Coordinates of C-alpha atoms and ligand atoms in Angstrom, one line a residue:
M1 CA 5.9 0.0 34.7
T2 CA 6.3 -3.7 35.9
D3 CA 4.2 -6.4 34.4
A4 CA 3.0 -9.7 35.8
D5 CA 6.3 -11.3 35.4
G6 CA 8.3 -8.6 36.6
H7 CA 9.6 -6.9 33.6
D8 CA 10.4 -3.4 33.3
S9 CA 8.3 -2.0 30.5
A10 CA 7.6 1.1 28.6
T11 CA 6.1 -0.2 25.6
R12 CA 4.4 2.2 23.1
L13 CA 1.2 0.6 21.8
E14 CA -0.9 1.8 18.7
F15 CA -3.9 0.4 20.3
V16 CA -5.5 -1.0 23.3
H17 CA -8.9 -2.7 23.6
V18 CA -10.1 -3.7 27.0
A19 CA -13.3 -5.9 27.3
Q20 CA -15.5 -7.2 29.9
D21 CA -18.3 -9.5 29.6
P22 CA -20.6 -9.9 32.9
V23 CA -22.4 -12.9 31.4
T24 CA -19.3 -15.1 30.8
G25 CA -16.9 -13.5 33.2
L26 CA -14.6 -12.4 30.5
R27 CA -12.1 -9.9 31.1
A28 CA -9.6 -9.5 28.5
C29 CA -7.0 -7.1 26.9
I30 CA -5.9 -7.0 23.4
A31 CA -2.9 -4.9 22.7
I32 CA -1.8 -3.9 19.0
H33 CA 2.0 -2.8 19.0
N34 CA 2.8 -2.1 15.5
T35 CA 0.9 -2.6 12.2
A36 CA 3.5 -1.6 9.7
R37 CA 4.0 -4.8 8.3
G38 CA 0.4 -6.0 8.2
P39 CA -2.5 -7.0 10.6
A40 CA -1.2 -7.7 14.2
F41 CA -0.8 -11.4 14.8
G42 CA 0.0 -12.8 18.3
G43 CA -1.5 -15.5 20.6
C44 CA -4.0 -15.1 23.4
R45 CA -2.5 -16.0 26.9
M46 CA -4.9 -16.9 29.9
R47 CA -3.5 -16.6 33.5
S48 CA -4.2 -14.8 36.7
Y49 CA -3.2 -11.2 37.0
E50 CA -3.3 -9.1 40.1
S51 CA -4.6 -6.2 38.2
E52 CA -5.8 -4.7 35.0
H53 CA -2.6 -2.6 34.9
A54 CA -0.4 -5.8 35.3
A55 CA -2.4 -7.6 32.5
I56 CA -2.2 -4.7 30.0
T57 CA 1.5 -4.4 30.7
D58 CA 2.0 -8.0 30.0
A59 CA -0.1 -7.9 26.8
A60 CA 1.7 -4.7 25.5
R61 CA 5.4 -6.4 26.1
L62 CA 4.3 -9.4 24.5
A63 CA 2.7 -7.5 21.5
E64 CA 6.1 -5.6 21.2
G65 CA 7.9 -9.1 21.0
M66 CA 5.4 -10.4 18.4
T67 CA 6.2 -7.0 16.3
L68 CA 9.9 -7.9 16.3
K69 CA 9.4 -11.7 15.9
N70 CA 7.0 -11.5 13.0
A71 CA 9.6 -8.8 11.1
L72 CA 12.7 -11.2 11.8
A73 CA 10.6 -14.1 10.6
G74 CA 9.8 -12.2 7.3
L75 CA 5.7 -12.6 7.9
P76 CA 3.5 -10.3 6.5
F77 CA 2.0 -9.3 9.9
G78 CA 2.2 -6.7 12.6
G79 CA 2.6 -7.5 16.6
G80 CA -0.3 -8.0 18.8
K81 CA -1.1 -10.1 21.9
A82 CA -4.4 -10.9 23.9
V83 CA -4.4 -11.6 27.8
I84 CA -7.3 -13.0 29.3
F85 CA -7.8 -12.9 33.1
Q86 CA -8.2 -16.3 34.4
P87 CA -11.6 -16.4 35.9
E88 CA -12.1 -18.5 39.2
E89 CA -14.5 -20.8 37.7
P90 CA -15.7 -20.3 34.3
E91 CA -19.2 -21.3 33.9
S92 CA -18.3 -22.5 30.5
R93 CA -15.0 -22.5 29.0
A94 CA -16.3 -22.5 25.3
Q95 CA -18.8 -19.4 26.2
L96 CA -15.7 -17.7 27.7
F97 CA -13.6 -17.9 24.5
R98 CA -16.8 -17.1 22.2
A99 CA -17.3 -13.9 23.9
F100 CA -13.4 -13.3 23.7
G101 CA -14.0 -14.2 19.9
R102 CA -16.7 -11.4 19.6
E103 CA -14.1 -9.0 21.0
V104 CA -11.5 -10.1 18.2
E105 CA -14.3 -9.8 15.6
R106 CA -15.1 -6.3 16.7
L107 CA -11.6 -5.2 15.7
G108 CA -12.5 -6.4 12.1
G109 CA -9.3 -8.2 11.1
R110 CA -6.9 -5.6 13.0
Y111 CA -5.9 -8.5 15.3
I112 CA -5.5 -12.1 14.6
T113 CA -5.4 -14.7 17.7
A114 CA -4.2 -18.2 18.3
E115 CA -3.0 -20.2 21.3
D116 CA -0.4 -19.2 24.0
V117 CA 0.2 -20.1 27.6
G118 CA -3.0 -21.2 29.0
T119 CA -5.3 -21.6 26.0
T120 CA -5.6 -24.6 23.8
P121 CA -6.7 -25.6 20.1
E122 CA -10.2 -26.4 21.2
D123 CA -10.5 -22.8 22.7
M124 CA -9.5 -21.4 19.3
R125 CA -12.1 -23.6 17.7
A126 CA -14.7 -21.9 20.0
V127 CA -13.1 -18.5 19.1
N128 CA -13.5 -19.6 15.4
S129 CA -17.4 -20.0 15.9
V130 CA -17.9 -16.4 16.1
T131 CA -14.8 -15.0 14.0
R132 CA -12.6 -16.1 11.2
F133 CA -9.5 -13.8 12.6
V134 CA -7.9 -16.8 14.3
S135 CA -5.6 -19.9 13.8
G136 CA -4.2 -22.7 15.5
I137 CA -7.2 -24.9 14.9
P138 CA -7.1 -28.5 14.0
R139 CA -8.6 -28.7 10.6
S140 CA -9.9 -31.8 9.0
S141 CA -9.1 -30.5 5.6
G142 CA -5.2 -30.3 6.5
F143 CA -2.6 -28.4 8.0
G144 CA -3.4 -26.7 11.5
G145 CA -3.5 -26.9 15.5
D146 CA -1.2 -26.6 18.3
P147 CA 1.9 -24.8 17.0
G148 CA 4.1 -25.7 20.1
R149 CA 6.1 -28.5 18.2
F150 CA 7.2 -26.1 15.4
T151 CA 8.4 -23.7 18.1
A152 CA 10.4 -26.4 19.5
M153 CA 12.0 -27.3 15.9
G154 CA 13.0 -23.5 15.6
V155 CA 14.6 -23.5 19.0
F156 CA 16.2 -26.8 18.1
H157 CA 17.9 -25.2 14.9
A158 CA 19.0 -22.4 16.9
I159 CA 20.9 -24.8 19.4
R160 CA 22.5 -26.5 16.8
V161 CA 23.8 -23.5 15.1
A162 CA 24.8 -22.3 18.6
A163 CA 26.6 -25.6 19.2
R164 CA 28.3 -25.4 16.0
T165 CA 29.5 -21.7 15.9
L166 CA 29.7 -20.9 19.4
L167 CA 30.8 -23.9 21.0
D168 CA 32.8 -25.6 18.2
Q169 CA 30.8 -28.9 18.4
D170 CA 29.4 -30.6 15.1
S171 CA 27.0 -32.7 17.1
L172 CA 24.9 -32.1 20.3
E173 CA 26.0 -35.6 21.4
G174 CA 27.2 -35.3 25.1
L175 CA 26.6 -31.6 25.5
Q176 CA 25.0 -30.6 28.7
I177 CA 21.6 -29.0 28.1
G178 CA 19.3 -27.8 30.5
V179 CA 15.7 -27.3 29.7
Q180 CA 13.1 -25.2 32.1
G181 CA 9.5 -26.0 31.4
L182 CA 8.5 -29.0 30.1
G183 CA 5.0 -28.2 28.4
A184 CA 4.1 -28.0 24.6
V185 CA 7.4 -26.7 23.5
G186 CA 9.7 -27.9 26.3
A187 CA 8.7 -31.5 26.2
E188 CA 9.0 -31.7 22.3
L189 CA 12.4 -29.9 22.4
C190 CA 13.8 -32.4 24.9
A191 CA 12.7 -35.3 22.5
L192 CA 14.6 -33.5 19.7
L193 CA 17.6 -32.8 21.9
A194 CA 17.5 -36.5 23.0
A195 CA 17.6 -38.0 19.6
E196 CA 20.7 -36.1 19.2
K197 CA 22.4 -37.7 22.3
A198 CA 22.5 -34.4 24.3
E199 CA 22.6 -35.0 28.2
L200 CA 19.4 -33.5 29.5
W201 CA 18.9 -31.6 32.8
V202 CA 15.3 -30.5 33.2
S203 CA 12.9 -28.5 35.6
D204 CA 9.1 -28.0 35.9
L205 CA 6.7 -27.0 38.5
V206 CA 4.8 -29.9 37.9
P207 CA 6.7 -33.0 39.1
L208 CA 4.9 -35.5 36.8
R209 CA 6.1 -33.6 33.6
A210 CA 9.7 -33.8 35.0
A211 CA 9.4 -37.2 35.8
D212 CA 7.9 -38.0 32.4
V213 CA 11.0 -36.5 30.5
A214 CA 13.3 -38.4 32.8
D215 CA 11.8 -41.9 32.1
R216 CA 11.5 -41.2 28.5
W217 CA 15.0 -39.6 27.7
G218 CA 17.0 -40.2 30.8
A219 CA 17.1 -36.5 31.8
K220 CA 18.1 -35.4 35.2
I221 CA 15.6 -33.5 37.4
L222 CA 16.8 -30.2 39.2
S223 CA 15.0 -27.2 40.6
S224 CA 15.0 -24.0 38.4
E225 CA 17.2 -22.3 40.6
A226 CA 19.8 -25.3 40.3
L227 CA 19.3 -25.5 36.7
F228 CA 20.0 -21.9 36.2
E229 CA 23.2 -22.2 38.2
A230 CA 24.5 -25.5 36.8
E231 CA 27.5 -25.4 34.5
L232 CA 25.8 -26.0 31.2
D233 CA 26.7 -25.9 27.5
I234 CA 23.4 -24.3 26.7
L235 CA 20.2 -23.5 29.0
S236 CA 17.0 -23.2 27.2
P237 CA 14.2 -21.5 29.3
C238 CA 10.8 -22.7 28.2
A239 CA 8.3 -21.7 30.6
L240 CA 7.5 -18.0 31.4
G241 CA 9.1 -14.6 30.9
A242 CA 11.4 -12.3 33.0
V243 CA 13.5 -15.4 34.1
F244 CA 16.6 -13.6 34.0
D245 CA 16.9 -10.6 36.7
V246 CA 19.1 -8.7 38.9
A247 CA 18.9 -11.4 41.6
N248 CA 20.3 -14.2 39.4
V249 CA 22.0 -12.7 36.3
G250 CA 25.2 -13.2 38.1
K251 CA 24.9 -16.8 39.0
I252 CA 23.9 -18.0 35.6
Q253 CA 26.9 -20.5 34.6
A254 CA 25.8 -21.8 31.1
K255 CA 27.7 -20.7 28.0
V256 CA 24.7 -20.1 25.8
I257 CA 21.1 -19.3 26.5
A258 CA 18.5 -20.3 23.8
G259 CA 15.0 -20.9 24.6
A260 CA 11.2 -20.6 23.6
A261 CA 10.0 -18.5 26.6
N262 CA 8.9 -14.9 25.4
N263 CA 10.6 -12.0 27.0
Q264 CA 13.2 -13.9 29.0
L265 CA 15.2 -11.0 30.1
A266 CA 13.6 -8.7 32.8
S267 CA 15.2 -5.7 31.1
L268 CA 17.5 -5.1 28.1
E269 CA 20.1 -4.2 30.7
I270 CA 20.2 -7.8 31.8
G271 CA 21.0 -8.9 28.3
D272 CA 24.1 -6.3 28.6
V273 CA 25.3 -8.0 31.7
L274 CA 25.1 -11.5 30.3
D275 CA 26.9 -10.2 27.4
T276 CA 29.9 -8.8 29.7
R277 CA 29.8 -12.0 31.7
G278 CA 30.8 -14.0 28.2
I279 CA 27.2 -15.5 28.2
W280 CA 25.4 -15.6 24.8
Y281 CA 22.0 -15.0 24.9
L282 CA 19.9 -16.0 21.6
P283 CA 16.7 -13.4 21.6
D284 CA 13.6 -15.2 22.2
F285 CA 11.8 -13.2 19.5
L286 CA 14.4 -14.6 17.0
I287 CA 14.6 -18.2 17.8
N288 CA 11.0 -18.9 19.2
A289 CA 9.0 -18.1 15.8
G290 CA 8.4 -21.5 14.6
G291 CA 4.9 -21.4 16.2
I292 CA 4.1 -18.0 14.4
I293 CA 5.1 -19.2 11.4
A294 CA 2.9 -22.2 11.4
V295 CA -0.1 -20.5 12.6
A296 CA 0.5 -17.6 10.1
R297 CA 0.9 -20.1 7.3
E298 CA -2.5 -21.9 8.6
Y299 CA -4.2 -18.6 8.5
L300 CA -3.2 -17.8 5.1
G301 CA -4.0 -21.0 3.7
T302 CA -0.3 -21.5 2.7
G303 CA 0.5 -24.1 5.3
S304 CA 2.0 -27.6 4.8
E305 CA 3.9 -29.6 7.1
R306 CA 6.6 -29.7 4.6
A307 CA 6.6 -25.9 3.8
V308 CA 6.4 -24.7 7.4
R309 CA 9.3 -27.2 8.4
D310 CA 11.4 -25.5 5.7
E311 CA 10.4 -22.1 6.7
V312 CA 11.1 -22.8 10.4
Q313 CA 14.4 -24.3 9.4
M314 CA 15.4 -20.6 8.2
I315 CA 15.6 -19.6 11.9
G316 CA 19.2 -21.3 11.9
P317 CA 20.7 -19.3 9.2
R318 CA 19.2 -16.3 10.8
V319 CA 21.0 -17.2 14.1
E320 CA 24.3 -17.3 12.3
Q321 CA 23.7 -14.0 10.7
L322 CA 22.9 -12.6 14.2
I323 CA 26.1 -14.2 15.6
H324 CA 28.2 -12.5 12.8
M325 CA 26.8 -9.2 13.4
V326 CA 27.4 -9.4 17.1
R327 CA 31.1 -10.3 16.3
K328 CA 31.4 -7.6 14.0
E329 CA 29.6 -4.9 15.8
Q330 CA 30.7 -6.0 19.5
R331 CA 27.2 -5.2 20.9
P332 CA 25.0 -7.7 22.9
P333 CA 22.9 -9.9 20.8
A334 CA 19.5 -8.6 21.9
R335 CA 20.2 -5.1 21.1
I336 CA 21.8 -6.3 17.7
A337 CA 18.4 -8.3 17.1
M338 CA 16.1 -5.5 17.8
A339 CA 18.0 -3.0 15.9
W340 CA 17.7 -5.6 13.0
A341 CA 14.1 -5.9 13.3
E342 CA 13.6 -2.1 13.7
R343 CA 15.5 -1.7 10.2
L344 CA 13.0 -4.1 8.9
L345 CA 10.0 -2.1 10.1
Q346 CA 11.5 1.1 9.1
R347 CA 11.8 -0.3 5.4
E348 CA 8.4 -1.2 5.5
A349 CA 7.0 2.1 6.7
R350 CA 9.2 3.9 3.7
A351 CA 7.8 1.4 1.2
T352 CA 4.5 2.3 2.4
A353 CA 5.0 6.0 2.3
D354 CA 6.4 5.9 -1.3
Ligands
NAI1 P1 3.2 -24.8 28.4 O1 2.2 -23.9 29.3 O2 2.6 -25.6 27.8 O3 4.3 -25.1 29.3 C1 5.1 -24.3 30.0 C2 5.5 -25.4 31.2 O4 6.4 -24.4 32.1 C3 4.6 -25.9 32.2 O5 4.9 -27.4 32.2 C4 4.7 -25.3 33.6 O6 4.3 -26.3 34.6 C5 6.2 -24.9 33.4 N1 6.6 -23.8 34.5 C6 5.9 -22.7 34.5 N2 6.7 -22.0 35.5 C7 7.6 -22.7 35.8 C8 8.9 -22.4 36.5 N3 9.0 -21.3 37.3 N4 9.8 -23.4 36.8 C9 9.7 -24.5 36.1 N5 8.6 -24.7 35.2 C10 7.8 -23.9 35.1 O7 3.8 -23.6 27.2 P2 4.1 -23.6 26.0 O8 3.5 -23.6 25.0 O9 5.2 -24.8 26.3 O10 5.1 -22.3 26.0 C11 6.5 -22.1 26.5 C12 6.9 -20.5 26.7 O11 7.3 -20.5 25.2 C13 5.9 -19.7 27.0 O12 6.9 -18.6 27.5 C14 5.5 -19.1 25.6 O13 5.0 -17.9 25.7 C15 6.6 -19.4 24.8 N6 6.2 -19.6 23.4 C16 5.3 -20.8 23.1 C17 5.2 -20.9 21.6 C18 4.2 -22.0 21.3 O14 4.2 -22.3 20.2 N7 3.6 -22.8 22.1 C19 5.4 -20.0 20.6 C20 6.3 -18.7 21.3 C21 6.7 -18.7 22.5

């Protein structure tokens, strides 16, 4: 099976909910992968899909990633994800998201949603008008809203650890770092890296976004293809998934890969090839957890800027732990991180059975 991004996929799900609403044009799929740790929590993506099959496969892979991510982040949630087919011309975006919210409500709390690529805090506000099983909403009373900057923060902590532990650099000053995708996460990541005097190379499909980052931080603009083949210290994919595949895995020149995009590897075997080539791949589901930490704490009512920053900072020590395990077990990082998450899930399942 192959999804919209070109991943190979054979994900086993607990439950899939497919919904259509002819009045608003909603076509959506909610995939619940694993609820051993708690209700499934993961964002809602809206984009064009070629077929229902491609949409369900995308939701399934993303839901599996959420299971791993939530477990490694120590959150009391399982993994799930929703996708909405981008309608040609929605009559009303708010109505579309209210219709989606009604589907979330029908699941009675088994799935909790938030933003992802193609959806906004305003959309989540519309969802919230019909269900409470939603997060990532700007709240007048305090903490909440778009979690992108926390995701960027987590990736930044991972990059710092990678620089120190893998590249023997105490600071990021002068390191050549490439960022693909300059949206909510990538642009914020560039700001953090520029503040540490890293040398930035960037690419985005939207030329204005790349120009803006170049103006602000002196970044140099490349095509994505050139960025992936550049001799960088660190490459940070922050656009969409499946960016490493059989066609380009032999051409990547960066020493370390550490980015926010979900499901960067077209398949686990691509991670093996990177490993054989001596390239460190820090798995997305370990280092891009900042956003889910923020929306989870917002949902639980335990979020504050300070508490979430502190929790996101813990991604750094987890990366250190992963590097230690990889060096000890001599297996690729993606496989080690998956096995680590699965051990946590099995422990949870045993505790529930006892
Ligand atoms: P976004 O939609 O705000 O930004 C994505 C950017 O990538 C856009 O500027 C787009 O033009 C660019 N882009 C798309 N395809 C490209 C290509 N082929 N080459 C160059 N640029 C390309 O998305 P956001 O929120 O910044 O998320 C980025 C990635 O991180 C996504 O894969 C998302 O699933 C993942 N992620 C985001 C989280 C968040 O808190 N926003 C949390 C965890 C993961």
